[in-house]
Amino acid sequence: MIGSVSGGRVAAALAALALAAPLAGCTNRESPRARPPSDSGPPVPAVRGSDGVQRVTLEVDDRLRYRPAVVLAAVGRIEISLHNTGRTPHDLAFATLPVGVRNVESGATTTATFTVTRPGSYPFACDYHERLGMTGRLVVR
């Protein structure tokens, strides 16, 4: 009888660990890994629509990178859509602009439209995974 009680506790502890393990990687408290920032790829221009709004869609997944990571745009209205093809939630937060895309779950797309009035380089990052190199830049000319 003692063996079955101990075995049951061990099984319960192992089950709890198995459930907790996937959740451990979903915070920004994770130890940094030796991964370069993702904003070093080729820049992709936002496409101006007939309404004058410049649009771009960034894809994210479980590789913790924005694709594209560098977006080119002109001063004016910009629309950024964040499409999550992975299982891990992501967001997009600008360090110097009062706009962002919050908590995009698996399979979802969320869009933010805003106006940039001055040329410059505007860094953005995933609040959850910035320490793991999930960063990007909006370059406005």
Coordinates of C-alpha atoms in Angstrom, one line a residue:
M1 CA 0.0 0.0 0.0
I2 CA 2.8 2.4 0.8
G3 CA 4.4 1.8 -2.6
S4 CA 1.1 2.7 -4.4
V5 CA 0.7 5.9 -2.5
S6 CA 4.3 7.0 -3.3
G7 CA 3.8 6.0 -6.9
G8 CA 0.7 8.0 -7.1
R9 CA 2.4 11.1 -5.7
V10 CA 5.3 10.7 -8.1
A11 CA 2.9 10.3 -11.0
A12 CA 1.0 13.4 -9.9
A13 CA 4.2 15.4 -9.6
L14 CA 5.4 14.3 -13.0
A15 CA 2.0 15.3 -14.5
A16 CA 2.2 18.7 -12.9
L17 CA 5.7 19.2 -14.3
A18 CA 4.6 18.1 -17.8
L19 CA 1.8 20.7 -17.7
A20 CA 4.0 23.5 -16.4
A21 CA 6.9 23.0 -18.8
P22 CA 5.3 24.6 -21.9
L23 CA 4.2 27.6 -19.9
A24 CA 7.7 28.3 -18.6
G25 CA 8.8 29.8 -21.9
C26 CA 6.0 32.3 -22.3
T27 CA 7.3 35.1 -20.1
N28 CA 9.9 37.9 -20.4
R29 CA 11.5 36.6 -17.2
E30 CA 13.3 33.9 -19.2
S31 CA 17.1 33.8 -19.2
P32 CA 18.5 35.6 -22.3
R33 CA 19.8 33.3 -25.0
A34 CA 22.6 34.0 -27.4
R35 CA 20.4 35.1 -30.3
P36 CA 20.9 38.3 -32.2
P37 CA 18.0 40.8 -32.5
S38 CA 15.7 39.9 -35.4
D39 CA 15.7 43.4 -36.9
S40 CA 18.8 42.8 -39.1
G41 CA 16.9 41.4 -42.1
P42 CA 16.2 43.1 -45.4
P43 CA 13.7 46.0 -45.1
V44 CA 10.3 45.6 -46.7
P45 CA 8.3 48.7 -47.8
A46 CA 4.8 49.3 -46.6
V47 CA 2.3 49.4 -49.5
R48 CA 0.3 52.6 -50.0
G49 CA -3.4 51.9 -50.7
S50 CA -5.7 54.1 -52.7
D51 CA -6.8 55.7 -49.4
G52 CA -3.2 56.8 -48.8
V53 CA -2.7 54.4 -45.8
Q54 CA 0.6 52.5 -45.9
R55 CA 0.0 48.8 -45.0
V56 CA 2.2 45.9 -44.0
T57 CA 1.6 42.6 -42.3
L58 CA 4.2 41.1 -40.0
E59 CA 4.0 37.4 -39.4
V60 CA 5.1 35.8 -36.1
D61 CA 5.3 32.2 -35.0
D62 CA 7.1 30.1 -32.4
R63 CA 10.6 31.0 -33.8
L64 CA 10.2 34.3 -32.0
R65 CA 10.9 36.6 -34.9
Y66 CA 9.0 39.2 -36.9
R67 CA 8.8 38.7 -40.6
P68 CA 9.7 41.2 -41.9
A69 CA 11.6 42.7 -39.0
V70 CA 12.3 46.0 -40.8
V71 CA 9.6 48.0 -42.4
L72 CA 10.1 51.1 -44.6
A73 CA 7.4 53.8 -44.7
A74 CA 6.9 57.5 -45.5
V75 CA 5.6 60.1 -43.0
G76 CA 1.8 59.7 -42.7
R77 CA -0.8 57.0 -41.9
I78 CA 0.6 53.5 -41.4
E79 CA -1.3 50.3 -40.7
I80 CA 0.6 47.4 -39.2
S81 CA -1.1 44.0 -38.9
L82 CA 0.4 41.3 -36.7
H83 CA -0.5 37.7 -37.9
N84 CA 0.3 34.9 -35.5
T85 CA 0.9 31.5 -37.2
G86 CA 2.4 29.8 -34.2
R87 CA 1.1 28.6 -30.9
T88 CA 2.7 31.2 -28.6
P89 CA 1.0 34.6 -28.0
H90 CA 2.9 37.7 -29.2
D91 CA 2.5 41.4 -29.3
L92 CA 4.2 44.5 -30.8
A93 CA 5.1 47.4 -28.7
F94 CA 6.9 50.6 -29.9
A95 CA 9.4 52.1 -27.6
T96 CA 8.8 55.7 -28.8
L97 CA 5.3 55.7 -30.3
P98 CA 2.0 55.5 -28.3
V99 CA 0.7 52.6 -30.4
G100 CA 1.0 48.8 -30.5
V101 CA -0.6 45.5 -31.0
R102 CA -1.5 43.6 -27.9
N103 CA -1.6 39.9 -27.2
V104 CA -2.2 38.2 -30.6
E105 CA -3.2 34.6 -29.9
S106 CA -2.5 31.6 -32.2
G107 CA -4.2 32.0 -35.6
A108 CA -5.3 35.6 -35.0
T109 CA -4.5 38.8 -36.7
T110 CA -4.7 42.2 -35.0
T111 CA -4.2 45.6 -36.7
A112 CA -3.1 49.0 -35.5
T113 CA -3.4 52.2 -37.6
F114 CA -1.5 55.3 -36.6
T115 CA 0.2 58.5 -37.9
V116 CA 3.9 59.1 -37.9
T117 CA 4.7 62.9 -38.3
R118 CA 8.5 62.8 -38.3
P119 CA 11.1 60.7 -40.2
G120 CA 13.1 58.4 -38.0
S121 CA 13.8 54.9 -36.8
Y122 CA 11.2 53.5 -34.5
P123 CA 12.1 50.3 -32.7
F124 CA 9.5 47.8 -31.7
A125 CA 9.6 44.5 -29.8
C126 CA 7.4 41.7 -28.4
D127 CA 7.0 42.4 -24.7
Y128 CA 7.0 38.7 -24.0
H129 CA 10.1 37.8 -26.0
E130 CA 12.2 40.9 -26.4
R131 CA 15.0 39.4 -24.3
L132 CA 15.1 36.5 -26.7
G133 CA 15.8 38.9 -29.7
M134 CA 12.2 39.4 -30.9
T135 CA 12.6 43.0 -32.1
G136 CA 12.1 45.1 -35.2
R137 CA 12.2 48.6 -36.6
L138 CA 9.9 50.9 -38.5
V139 CA 12.0 53.2 -40.6
V140 CA 10.1 56.4 -41.7
R141 CA 11.6 58.6 -44.4

